[in-house]
Short mmCIF file of C-alpha atoms in Angstrom, two decimals:
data_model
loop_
_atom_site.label_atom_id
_atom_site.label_comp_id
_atom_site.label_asym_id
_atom_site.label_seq_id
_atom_site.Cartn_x
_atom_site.Cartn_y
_atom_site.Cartn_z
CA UNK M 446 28.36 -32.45 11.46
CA UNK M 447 25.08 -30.99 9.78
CA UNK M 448 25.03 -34.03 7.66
CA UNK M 449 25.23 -36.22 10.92
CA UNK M 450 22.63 -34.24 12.18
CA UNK M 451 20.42 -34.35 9.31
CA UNK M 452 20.56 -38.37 8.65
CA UNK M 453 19.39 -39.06 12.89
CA UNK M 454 16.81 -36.30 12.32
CA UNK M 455 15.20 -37.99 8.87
CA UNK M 456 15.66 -41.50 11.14
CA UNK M 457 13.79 -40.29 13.75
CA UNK M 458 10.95 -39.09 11.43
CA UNK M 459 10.75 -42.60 10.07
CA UNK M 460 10.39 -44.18 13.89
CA UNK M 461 7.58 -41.54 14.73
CA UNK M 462 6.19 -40.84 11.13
CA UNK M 463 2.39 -39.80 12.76
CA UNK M 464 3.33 -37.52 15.34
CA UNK M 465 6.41 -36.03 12.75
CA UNK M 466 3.23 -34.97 10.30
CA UNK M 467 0.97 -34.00 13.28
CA UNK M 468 3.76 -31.40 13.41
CA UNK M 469 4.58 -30.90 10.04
CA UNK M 470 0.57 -29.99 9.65
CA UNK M 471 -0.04 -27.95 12.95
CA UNK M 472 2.96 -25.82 11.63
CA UNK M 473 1.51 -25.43 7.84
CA UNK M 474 -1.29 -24.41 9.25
CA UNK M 475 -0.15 -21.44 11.57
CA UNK M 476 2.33 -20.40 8.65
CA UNK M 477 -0.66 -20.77 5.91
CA UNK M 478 -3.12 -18.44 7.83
CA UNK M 479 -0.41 -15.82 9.25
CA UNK M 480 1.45 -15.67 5.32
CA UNK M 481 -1.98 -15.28 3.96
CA UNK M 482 -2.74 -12.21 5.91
CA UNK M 483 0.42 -11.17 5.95
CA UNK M 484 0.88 -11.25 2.55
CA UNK M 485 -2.41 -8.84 2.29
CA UNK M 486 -1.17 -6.61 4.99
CA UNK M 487 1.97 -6.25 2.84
CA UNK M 488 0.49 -5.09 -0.57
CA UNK M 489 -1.77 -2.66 0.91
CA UNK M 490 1.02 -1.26 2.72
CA UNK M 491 3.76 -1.16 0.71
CA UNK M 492 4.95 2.57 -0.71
CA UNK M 493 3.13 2.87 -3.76
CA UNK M 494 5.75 5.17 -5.55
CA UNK M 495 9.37 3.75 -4.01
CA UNK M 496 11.99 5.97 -4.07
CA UNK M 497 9.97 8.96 -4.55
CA UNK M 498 7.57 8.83 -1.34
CA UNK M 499 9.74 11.20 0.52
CA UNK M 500 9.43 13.89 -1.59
CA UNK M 501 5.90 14.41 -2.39
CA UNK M 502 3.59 16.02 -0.07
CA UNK M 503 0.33 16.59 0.03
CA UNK M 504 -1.23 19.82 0.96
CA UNK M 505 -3.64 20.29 3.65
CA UNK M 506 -4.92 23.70 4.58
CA UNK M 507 -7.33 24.93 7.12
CA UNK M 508 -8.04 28.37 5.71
CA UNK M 509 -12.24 28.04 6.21
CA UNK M 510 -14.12 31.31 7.41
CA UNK M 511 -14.48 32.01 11.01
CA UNK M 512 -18.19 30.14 10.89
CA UNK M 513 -16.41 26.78 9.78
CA UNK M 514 -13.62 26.96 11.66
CA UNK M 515 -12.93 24.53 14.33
CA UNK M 516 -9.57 24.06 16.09
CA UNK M 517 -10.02 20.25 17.10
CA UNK M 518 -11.11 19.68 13.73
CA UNK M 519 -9.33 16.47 12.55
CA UNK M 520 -10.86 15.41 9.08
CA UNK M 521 -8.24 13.97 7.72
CA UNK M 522 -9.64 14.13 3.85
CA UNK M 523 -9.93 18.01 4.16
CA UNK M 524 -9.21 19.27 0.78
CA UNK M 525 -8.57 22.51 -0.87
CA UNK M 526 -10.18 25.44 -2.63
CA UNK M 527 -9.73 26.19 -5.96
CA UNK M 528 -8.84 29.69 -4.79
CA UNK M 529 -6.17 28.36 -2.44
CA UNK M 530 -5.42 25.35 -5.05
CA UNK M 531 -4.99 27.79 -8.12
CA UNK M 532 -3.00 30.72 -6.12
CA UNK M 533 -0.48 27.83 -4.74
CA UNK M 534 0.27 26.75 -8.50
CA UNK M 535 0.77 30.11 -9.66
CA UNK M 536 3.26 30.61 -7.12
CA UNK M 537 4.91 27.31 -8.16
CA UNK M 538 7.16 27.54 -5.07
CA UNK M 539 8.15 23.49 -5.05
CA UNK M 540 9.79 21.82 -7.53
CA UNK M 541 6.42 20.84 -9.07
CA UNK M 542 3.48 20.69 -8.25
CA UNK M 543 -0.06 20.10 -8.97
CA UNK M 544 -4.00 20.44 -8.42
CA UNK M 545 -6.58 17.95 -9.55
CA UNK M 546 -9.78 16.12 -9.41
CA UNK M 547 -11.56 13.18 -10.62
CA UNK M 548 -14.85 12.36 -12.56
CA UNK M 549 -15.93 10.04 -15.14
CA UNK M 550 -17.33 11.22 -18.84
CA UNK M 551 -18.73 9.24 -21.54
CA UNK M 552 -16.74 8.24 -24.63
CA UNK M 553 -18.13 7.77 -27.98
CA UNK M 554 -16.66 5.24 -30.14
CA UNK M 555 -15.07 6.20 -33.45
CA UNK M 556 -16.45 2.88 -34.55
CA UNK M 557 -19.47 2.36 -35.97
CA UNK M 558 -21.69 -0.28 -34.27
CA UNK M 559 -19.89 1.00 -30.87
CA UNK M 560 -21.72 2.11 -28.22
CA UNK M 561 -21.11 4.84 -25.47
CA UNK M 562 -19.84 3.92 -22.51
CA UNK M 563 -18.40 6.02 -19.21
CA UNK M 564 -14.34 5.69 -18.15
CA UNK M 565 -13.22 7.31 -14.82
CA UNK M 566 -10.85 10.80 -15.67
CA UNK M 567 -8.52 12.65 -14.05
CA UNK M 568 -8.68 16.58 -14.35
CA UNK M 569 -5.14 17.95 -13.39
CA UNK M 570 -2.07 20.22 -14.38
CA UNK M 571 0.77 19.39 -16.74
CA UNK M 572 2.91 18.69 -13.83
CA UNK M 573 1.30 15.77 -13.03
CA UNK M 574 2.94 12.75 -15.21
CA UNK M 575 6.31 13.91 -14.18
CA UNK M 576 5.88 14.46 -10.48
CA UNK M 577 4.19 10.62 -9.73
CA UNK M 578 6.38 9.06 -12.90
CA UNK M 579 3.39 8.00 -15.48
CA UNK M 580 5.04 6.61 -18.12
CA UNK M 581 4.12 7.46 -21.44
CA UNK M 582 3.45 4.73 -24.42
CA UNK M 583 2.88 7.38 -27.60
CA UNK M 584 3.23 11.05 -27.92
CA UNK M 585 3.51 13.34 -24.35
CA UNK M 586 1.60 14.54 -21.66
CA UNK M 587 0.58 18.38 -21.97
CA UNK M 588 2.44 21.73 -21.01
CA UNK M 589 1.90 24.32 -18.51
CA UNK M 590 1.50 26.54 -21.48
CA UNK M 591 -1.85 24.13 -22.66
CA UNK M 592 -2.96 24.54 -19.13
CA UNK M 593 -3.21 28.46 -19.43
CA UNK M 594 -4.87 28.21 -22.66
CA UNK M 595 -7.29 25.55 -21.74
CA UNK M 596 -6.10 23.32 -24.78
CA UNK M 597 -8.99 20.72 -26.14
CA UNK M 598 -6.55 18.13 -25.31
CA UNK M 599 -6.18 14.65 -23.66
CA UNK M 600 -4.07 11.86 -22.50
CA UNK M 601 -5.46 7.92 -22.62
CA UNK M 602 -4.51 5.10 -20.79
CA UNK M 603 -3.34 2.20 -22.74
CA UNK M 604 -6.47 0.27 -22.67
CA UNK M 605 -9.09 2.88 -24.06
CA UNK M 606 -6.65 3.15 -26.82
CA UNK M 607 -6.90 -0.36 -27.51
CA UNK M 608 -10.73 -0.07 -27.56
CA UNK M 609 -11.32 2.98 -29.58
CA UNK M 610 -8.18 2.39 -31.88
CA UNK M 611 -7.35 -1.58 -31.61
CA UNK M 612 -3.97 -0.58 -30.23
CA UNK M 613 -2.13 1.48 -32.83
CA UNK M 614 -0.89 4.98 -31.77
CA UNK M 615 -3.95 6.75 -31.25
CA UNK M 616 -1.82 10.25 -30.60
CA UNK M 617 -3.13 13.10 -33.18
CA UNK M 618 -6.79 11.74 -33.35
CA UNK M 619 -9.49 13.38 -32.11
CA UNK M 620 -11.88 11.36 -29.54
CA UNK M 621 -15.75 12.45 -28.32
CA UNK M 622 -15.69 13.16 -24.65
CA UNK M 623 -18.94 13.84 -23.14
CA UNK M 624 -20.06 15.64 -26.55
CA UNK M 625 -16.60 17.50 -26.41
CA UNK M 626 -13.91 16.85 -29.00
CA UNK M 627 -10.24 16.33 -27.82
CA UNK M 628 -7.08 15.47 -29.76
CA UNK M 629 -5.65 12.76 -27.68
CA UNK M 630 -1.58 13.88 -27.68
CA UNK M 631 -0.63 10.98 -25.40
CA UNK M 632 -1.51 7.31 -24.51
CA UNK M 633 -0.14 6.08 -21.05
CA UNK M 634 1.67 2.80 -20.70
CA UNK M 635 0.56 0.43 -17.97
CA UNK M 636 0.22 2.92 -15.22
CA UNK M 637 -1.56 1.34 -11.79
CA UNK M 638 -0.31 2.64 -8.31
CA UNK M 639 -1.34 0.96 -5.54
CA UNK M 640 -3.46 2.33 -3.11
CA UNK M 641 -3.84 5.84 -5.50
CA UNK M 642 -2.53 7.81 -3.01
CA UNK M 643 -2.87 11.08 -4.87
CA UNK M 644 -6.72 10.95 -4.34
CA UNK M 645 -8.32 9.12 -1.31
CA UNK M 646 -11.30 10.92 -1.82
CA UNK M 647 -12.33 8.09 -4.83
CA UNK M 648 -11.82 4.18 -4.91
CA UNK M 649 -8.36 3.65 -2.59
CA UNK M 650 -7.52 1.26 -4.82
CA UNK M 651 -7.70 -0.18 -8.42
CA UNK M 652 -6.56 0.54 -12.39
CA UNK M 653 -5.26 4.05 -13.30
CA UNK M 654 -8.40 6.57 -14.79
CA UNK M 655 -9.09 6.17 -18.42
CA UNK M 656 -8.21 9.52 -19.26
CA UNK M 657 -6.61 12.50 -17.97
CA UNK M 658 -7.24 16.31 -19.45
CA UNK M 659 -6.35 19.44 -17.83
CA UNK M 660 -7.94 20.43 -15.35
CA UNK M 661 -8.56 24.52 -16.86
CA UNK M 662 -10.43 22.54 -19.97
CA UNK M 663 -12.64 20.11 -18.00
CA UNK M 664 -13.86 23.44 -15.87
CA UNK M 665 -14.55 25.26 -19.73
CA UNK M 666 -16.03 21.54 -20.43
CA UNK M 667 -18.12 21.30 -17.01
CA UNK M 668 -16.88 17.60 -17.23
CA UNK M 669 -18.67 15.90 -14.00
CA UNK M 670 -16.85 15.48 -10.87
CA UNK M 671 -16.65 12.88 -8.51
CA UNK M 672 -15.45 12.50 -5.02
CA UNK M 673 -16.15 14.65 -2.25
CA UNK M 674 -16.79 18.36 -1.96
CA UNK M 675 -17.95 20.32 0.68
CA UNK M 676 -19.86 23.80 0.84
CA UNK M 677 -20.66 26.32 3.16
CA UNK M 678 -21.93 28.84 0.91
CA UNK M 679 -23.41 29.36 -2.52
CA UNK M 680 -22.11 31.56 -5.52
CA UNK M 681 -23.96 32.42 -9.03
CA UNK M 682 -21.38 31.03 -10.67
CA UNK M 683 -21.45 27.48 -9.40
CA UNK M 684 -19.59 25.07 -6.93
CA UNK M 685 -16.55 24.84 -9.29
CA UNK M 686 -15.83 29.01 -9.88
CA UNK M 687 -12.67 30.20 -8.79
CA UNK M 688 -14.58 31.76 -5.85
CA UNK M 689 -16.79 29.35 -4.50
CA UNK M 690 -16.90 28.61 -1.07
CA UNK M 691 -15.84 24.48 -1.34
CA UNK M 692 -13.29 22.41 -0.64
CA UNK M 693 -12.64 19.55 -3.26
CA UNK M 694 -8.96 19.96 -4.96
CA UNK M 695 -6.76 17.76 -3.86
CA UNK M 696 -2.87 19.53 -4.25
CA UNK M 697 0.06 17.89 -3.84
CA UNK M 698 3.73 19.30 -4.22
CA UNK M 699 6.89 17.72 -5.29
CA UNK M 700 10.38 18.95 -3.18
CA UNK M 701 14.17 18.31 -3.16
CA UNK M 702 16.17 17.53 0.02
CA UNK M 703 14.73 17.41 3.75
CA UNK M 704 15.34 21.25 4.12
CA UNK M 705 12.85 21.47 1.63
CA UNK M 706 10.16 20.64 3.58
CA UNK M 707 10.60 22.78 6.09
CA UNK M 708 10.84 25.81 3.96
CA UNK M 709 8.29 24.96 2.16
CA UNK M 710 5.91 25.12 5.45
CA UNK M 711 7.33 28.46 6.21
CA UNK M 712 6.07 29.32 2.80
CA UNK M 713 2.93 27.55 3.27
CA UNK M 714 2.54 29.55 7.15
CA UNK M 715 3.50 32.98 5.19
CA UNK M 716 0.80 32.26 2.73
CA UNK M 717 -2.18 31.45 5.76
CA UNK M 718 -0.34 34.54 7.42
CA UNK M 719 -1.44 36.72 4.33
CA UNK M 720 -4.78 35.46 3.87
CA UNK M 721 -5.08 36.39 8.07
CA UNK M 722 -3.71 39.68 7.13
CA UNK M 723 -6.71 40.51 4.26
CA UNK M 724 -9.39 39.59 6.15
CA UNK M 725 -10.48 36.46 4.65
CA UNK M 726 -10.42 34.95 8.60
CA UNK M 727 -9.76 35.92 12.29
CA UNK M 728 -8.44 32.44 12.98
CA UNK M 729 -5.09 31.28 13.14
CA UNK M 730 -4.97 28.84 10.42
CA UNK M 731 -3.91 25.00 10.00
CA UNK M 732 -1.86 23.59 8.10
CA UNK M 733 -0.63 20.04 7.47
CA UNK M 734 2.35 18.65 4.89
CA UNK M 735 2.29 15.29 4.85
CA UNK M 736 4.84 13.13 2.58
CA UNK M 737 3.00 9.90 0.85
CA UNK M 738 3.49 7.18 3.88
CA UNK M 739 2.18 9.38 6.20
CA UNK M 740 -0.58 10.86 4.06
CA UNK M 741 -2.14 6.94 3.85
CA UNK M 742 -0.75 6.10 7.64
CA UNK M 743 -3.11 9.05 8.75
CA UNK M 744 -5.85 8.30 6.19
CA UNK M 745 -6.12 4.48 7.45
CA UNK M 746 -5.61 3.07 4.29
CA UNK M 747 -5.20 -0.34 5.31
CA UNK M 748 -8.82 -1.49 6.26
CA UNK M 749 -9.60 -2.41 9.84
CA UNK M 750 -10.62 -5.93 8.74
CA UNK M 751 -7.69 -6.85 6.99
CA UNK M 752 -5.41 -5.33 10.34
CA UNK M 753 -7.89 -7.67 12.60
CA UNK M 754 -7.38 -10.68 10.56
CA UNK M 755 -3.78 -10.03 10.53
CA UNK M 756 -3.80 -9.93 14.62
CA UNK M 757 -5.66 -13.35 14.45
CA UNK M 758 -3.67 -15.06 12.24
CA UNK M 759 -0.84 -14.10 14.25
CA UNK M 760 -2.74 -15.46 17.34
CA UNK M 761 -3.29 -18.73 15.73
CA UNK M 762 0.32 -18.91 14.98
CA UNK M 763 1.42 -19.11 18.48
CA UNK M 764 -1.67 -21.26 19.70
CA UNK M 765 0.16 -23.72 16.76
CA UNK M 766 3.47 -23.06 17.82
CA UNK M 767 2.39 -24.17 21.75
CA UNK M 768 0.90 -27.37 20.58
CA UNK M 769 4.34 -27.92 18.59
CA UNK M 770 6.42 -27.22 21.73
CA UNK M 771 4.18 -29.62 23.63
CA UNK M 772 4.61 -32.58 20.72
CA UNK M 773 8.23 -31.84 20.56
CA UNK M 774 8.99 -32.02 24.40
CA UNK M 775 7.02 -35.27 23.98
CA UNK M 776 9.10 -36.66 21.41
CA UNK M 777 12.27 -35.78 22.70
CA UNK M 778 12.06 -36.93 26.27
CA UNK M 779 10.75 -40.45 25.02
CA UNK M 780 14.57 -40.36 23.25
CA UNK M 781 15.62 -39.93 26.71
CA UNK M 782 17.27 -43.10 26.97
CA UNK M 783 19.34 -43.07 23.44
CA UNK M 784 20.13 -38.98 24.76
CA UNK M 785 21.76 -40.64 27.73
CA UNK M 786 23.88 -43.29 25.48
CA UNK M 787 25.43 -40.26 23.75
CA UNK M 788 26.05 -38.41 27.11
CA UNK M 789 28.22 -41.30 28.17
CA UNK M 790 29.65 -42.03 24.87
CA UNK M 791 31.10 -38.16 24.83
CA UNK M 792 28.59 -36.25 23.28
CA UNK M 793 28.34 -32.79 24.95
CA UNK M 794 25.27 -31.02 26.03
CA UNK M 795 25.86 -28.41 23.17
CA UNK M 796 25.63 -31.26 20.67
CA UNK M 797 22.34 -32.63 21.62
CA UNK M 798 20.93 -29.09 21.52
CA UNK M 799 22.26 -29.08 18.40
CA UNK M 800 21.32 -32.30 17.16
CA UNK M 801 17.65 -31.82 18.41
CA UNK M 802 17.14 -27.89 17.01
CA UNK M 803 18.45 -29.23 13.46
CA UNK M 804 15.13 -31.41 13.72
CA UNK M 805 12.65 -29.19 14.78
CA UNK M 806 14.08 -26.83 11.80
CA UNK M 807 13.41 -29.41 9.63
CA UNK M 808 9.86 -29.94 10.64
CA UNK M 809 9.41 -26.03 10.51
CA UNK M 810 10.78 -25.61 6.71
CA UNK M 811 8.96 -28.62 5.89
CA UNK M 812 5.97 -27.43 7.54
CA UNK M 813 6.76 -24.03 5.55
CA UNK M 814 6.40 -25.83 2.47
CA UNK M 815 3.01 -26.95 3.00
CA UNK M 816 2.25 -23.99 4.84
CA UNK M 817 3.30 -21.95 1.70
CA UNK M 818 0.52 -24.12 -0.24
CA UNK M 819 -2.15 -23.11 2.26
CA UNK M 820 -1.19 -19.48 1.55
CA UNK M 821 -1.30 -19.66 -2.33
CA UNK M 822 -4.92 -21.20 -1.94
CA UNK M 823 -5.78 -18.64 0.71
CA UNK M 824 -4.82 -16.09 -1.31
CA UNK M 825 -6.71 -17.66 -4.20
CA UNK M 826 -9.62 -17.23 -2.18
CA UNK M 827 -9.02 -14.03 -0.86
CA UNK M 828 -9.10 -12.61 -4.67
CA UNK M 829 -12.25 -13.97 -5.12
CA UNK M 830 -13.89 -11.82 -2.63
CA UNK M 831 -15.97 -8.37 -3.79
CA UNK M 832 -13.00 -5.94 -1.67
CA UNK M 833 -11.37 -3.35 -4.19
CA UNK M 834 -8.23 -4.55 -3.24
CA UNK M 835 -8.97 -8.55 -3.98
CA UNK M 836 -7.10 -8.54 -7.48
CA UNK M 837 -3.79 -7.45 -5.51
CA UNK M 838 -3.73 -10.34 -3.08
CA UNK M 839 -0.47 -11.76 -4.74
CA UNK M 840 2.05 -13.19 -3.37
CA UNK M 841 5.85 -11.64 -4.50
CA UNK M 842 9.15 -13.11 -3.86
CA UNK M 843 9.60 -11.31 -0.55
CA UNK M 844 6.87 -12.64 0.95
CA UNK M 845 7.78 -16.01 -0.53
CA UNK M 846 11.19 -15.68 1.64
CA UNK M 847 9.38 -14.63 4.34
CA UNK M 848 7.49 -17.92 4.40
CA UNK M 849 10.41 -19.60 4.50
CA UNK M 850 11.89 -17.47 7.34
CA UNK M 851 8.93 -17.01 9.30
CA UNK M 852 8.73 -21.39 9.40
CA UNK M 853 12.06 -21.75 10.29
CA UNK M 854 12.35 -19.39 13.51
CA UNK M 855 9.16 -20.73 14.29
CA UNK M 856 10.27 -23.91 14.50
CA UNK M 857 13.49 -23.41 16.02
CA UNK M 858 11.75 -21.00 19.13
CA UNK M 859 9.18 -23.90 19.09
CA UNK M 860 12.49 -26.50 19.74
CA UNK M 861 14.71 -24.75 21.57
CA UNK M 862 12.76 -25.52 24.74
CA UNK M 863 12.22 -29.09 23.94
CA UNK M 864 15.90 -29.48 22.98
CA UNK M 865 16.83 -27.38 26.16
CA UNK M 866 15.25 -29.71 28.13
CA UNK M 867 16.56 -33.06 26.17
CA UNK M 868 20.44 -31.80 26.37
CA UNK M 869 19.62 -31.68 30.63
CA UNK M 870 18.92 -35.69 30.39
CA UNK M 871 21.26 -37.54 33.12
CA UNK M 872 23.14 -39.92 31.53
CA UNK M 873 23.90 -41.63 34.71
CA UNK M 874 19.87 -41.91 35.49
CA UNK M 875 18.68 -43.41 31.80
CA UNK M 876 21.72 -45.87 31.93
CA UNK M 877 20.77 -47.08 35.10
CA UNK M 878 17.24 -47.48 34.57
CA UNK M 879 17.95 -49.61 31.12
#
């Protein structure tokens, strides 16, 4: 019966072959904007570390002097201490966990005729790699042991080993960072998570940092930071000492089932309770755990432009979709006559509904096709723009099924009134009036 259905669909697109590709291209176009921006939508808002998401949280604590302390404060990049930050790891109550900032040093080239030139970094703890799954090309990542003893040591990512050692295993060799030496003990294999969730404070999105050391050796090193911090006070021994009155360490904990989490906030709440308790503040504290969705849900990550364009898209869609109801009722009632042939002849109403949705779902999938063209160069053009997240605009195979999908329930919620209204023909009226 499909086949029957097919064969008087493709007939009836040879009788009306203009108004068939007026349809065919109003429906291309609402599925080439809306898969555009939905495809856009979808990358930045896709869990950047599947599988793992649920069980890493990031840290936010509120334990600021009385002065700074502000109840209905909601800054939702509030970051940590060092003394909060540093006490935390000690403790080590999760199953890992781990402090860190970011900065960017110059690297001098072990080859002559080289020059300088400046890579992002990453200044963390050994738990790091294992807690967001960095995978490792050559040699390892460093120990909690070389974090306590401030070890001259560094990771790379796969593409400054390429430039300062052409791509052979640059593990063991010893690298000029900011007119520090480090042995480099491990290069990184193509590591790029998308947005970098761990640290929103930086670009939100973009290639991995060039190189990571630990974070105890880039304080000895006074490597240069980058990202936000905020004071309220001044110490002799800098912005960075253990004691100084700033927020700028991002923390983030790894834990094991659901229960976890909750116990870990009771251990979190005991720790504000004891920092109450010596005098550090009168206040009662804040504290927020937040797992990696709803760390970037509450941090906006998608940008406002790209959720606008999104809505409009979507808007043209169904301004496209009208005009395709209004050329499909069109079509179908001037087949009133032939609908009321194969009323009389024993065809049921169910059949012409039928008969007629088959035919708007092949104007939506062929619609989809060129819609899905549309798309591709949309997309095309969308990477060309200066946004940090332009290289990303690519589409993957869900969102190629989706295009599919999206065409054909278009089309058939486009038909089904049309084809309502064509399986309600009289035959008794058209026969009479032929």
């Amino acid at each position: 019966m499909l086949a029957y259905y097919l064969n008087l669909a493709l007939r009836s697109f040879r009788r009306n072959k203009a108004l068939t590709a007026l349809m065919v291209l109003t429906i291309a176009l609402g599925i080439g904007a809306s898969m555009t921006t939905l495809t856009v939508f979808h990358v930045l808002s896709s869990d950047p570390i599947p599988g793992k998401s649920e069980r890493l949280f990031y840290v936010q604590m509120n334990a600021l002097p009385d002065s700074q302390y502000d109840p209905g404060d909601r800054d939702e990049l509030l970051q940590m201490t060092r003394l909060d930050a540093e006490s935390l790891l000690k403790q080590g109550h999760g199953k890992r966990q781990a402090m860190m900032s970011a900065g960017s040093v110059v690297i001098l080239p072990t080859a002559a005729g080289q020059s300088a030139f400046r890579v992002e970094s990453r200044y963390t703890t050994a738990d790091f790699f294992p807690m967001f799954d960095v995978p490792l090309k050559h040699g390892h990542a460093w120990s909690a042991r070389d974090d306590a003893d401030h070890a001259r040591v560094a990771v790379i990512s796969s593409k400054l080993n390429q430039q300062l050692f052409g791509g052979a295993d640059g593990t063991g060799r010893t690298i000029q960072v900011s007119g520090q030496s480090l042995q480099v003990i491990g290069v990184l294999n193509t590591w790029a998570v998308n947005p970098r969730f761990y640290d929103l404070t930086n670009d939100e999105f973009g290639n991995s940092e060039e190189i990571f050391v630990p974070f105890s050796t880039a304080m000895d090193l006074a490597f240069p930071l980058s990202g936000s911090m905020w004071c309220w006070g001044d110490t002799p021994e800098g912005k960075t000492a253990l004691s100084a009155p700033c927020a700028w360490l991002q923390y983030w904990t790894e834990l094991g089932a659901g229960s976890d989490a909750a116990d870990y906030r009771r251990y979190l709440d005991n720790y504000i309770a004891r920092q109450h308790d010596a005098g550090r503040f009168k206040h009662p504290g804040d504290l927020k755990l937040l797992n990696v969705m709803q760390w970037l849900d509450r941090n906006h990550v998608v940008p406002s432009d790209v959720r606008l364009q999104l809505w409009l898209a979507l808007g043209f869609l169904v301004i496209c979709l009208l005009n395709t109801i209004g050329l499909l009722l069109a079509k179908f009632l001037r087949r009133s006559s032939e609908i009321g042939v194969r009323r009389a002849l024993g065809a049921s109403r169910r059949t012409v509904f039928a008969q007629y949705l088959v035919e708007a779902g092949i104007v939506g999938l062929t619609g989809g096709s060129l819609g899905l063209g549309l798309a591709l160069l949309g997309l095309a053009i969308v990477r060309k723009q200066p946004a940090d997240y332009a290289p990303m605009a690519h589409m993957d195979l869900t969102m190629l099924l989706a295009t599919f999908g999206l065409a054909l329930l278009s089309s058939l919620l486009a038909g089904a009134l049309p084809a309502w209204q064509a399986m309600h023909v009289t035959p008794a009226i058209q026969l009479k009036s032929q």
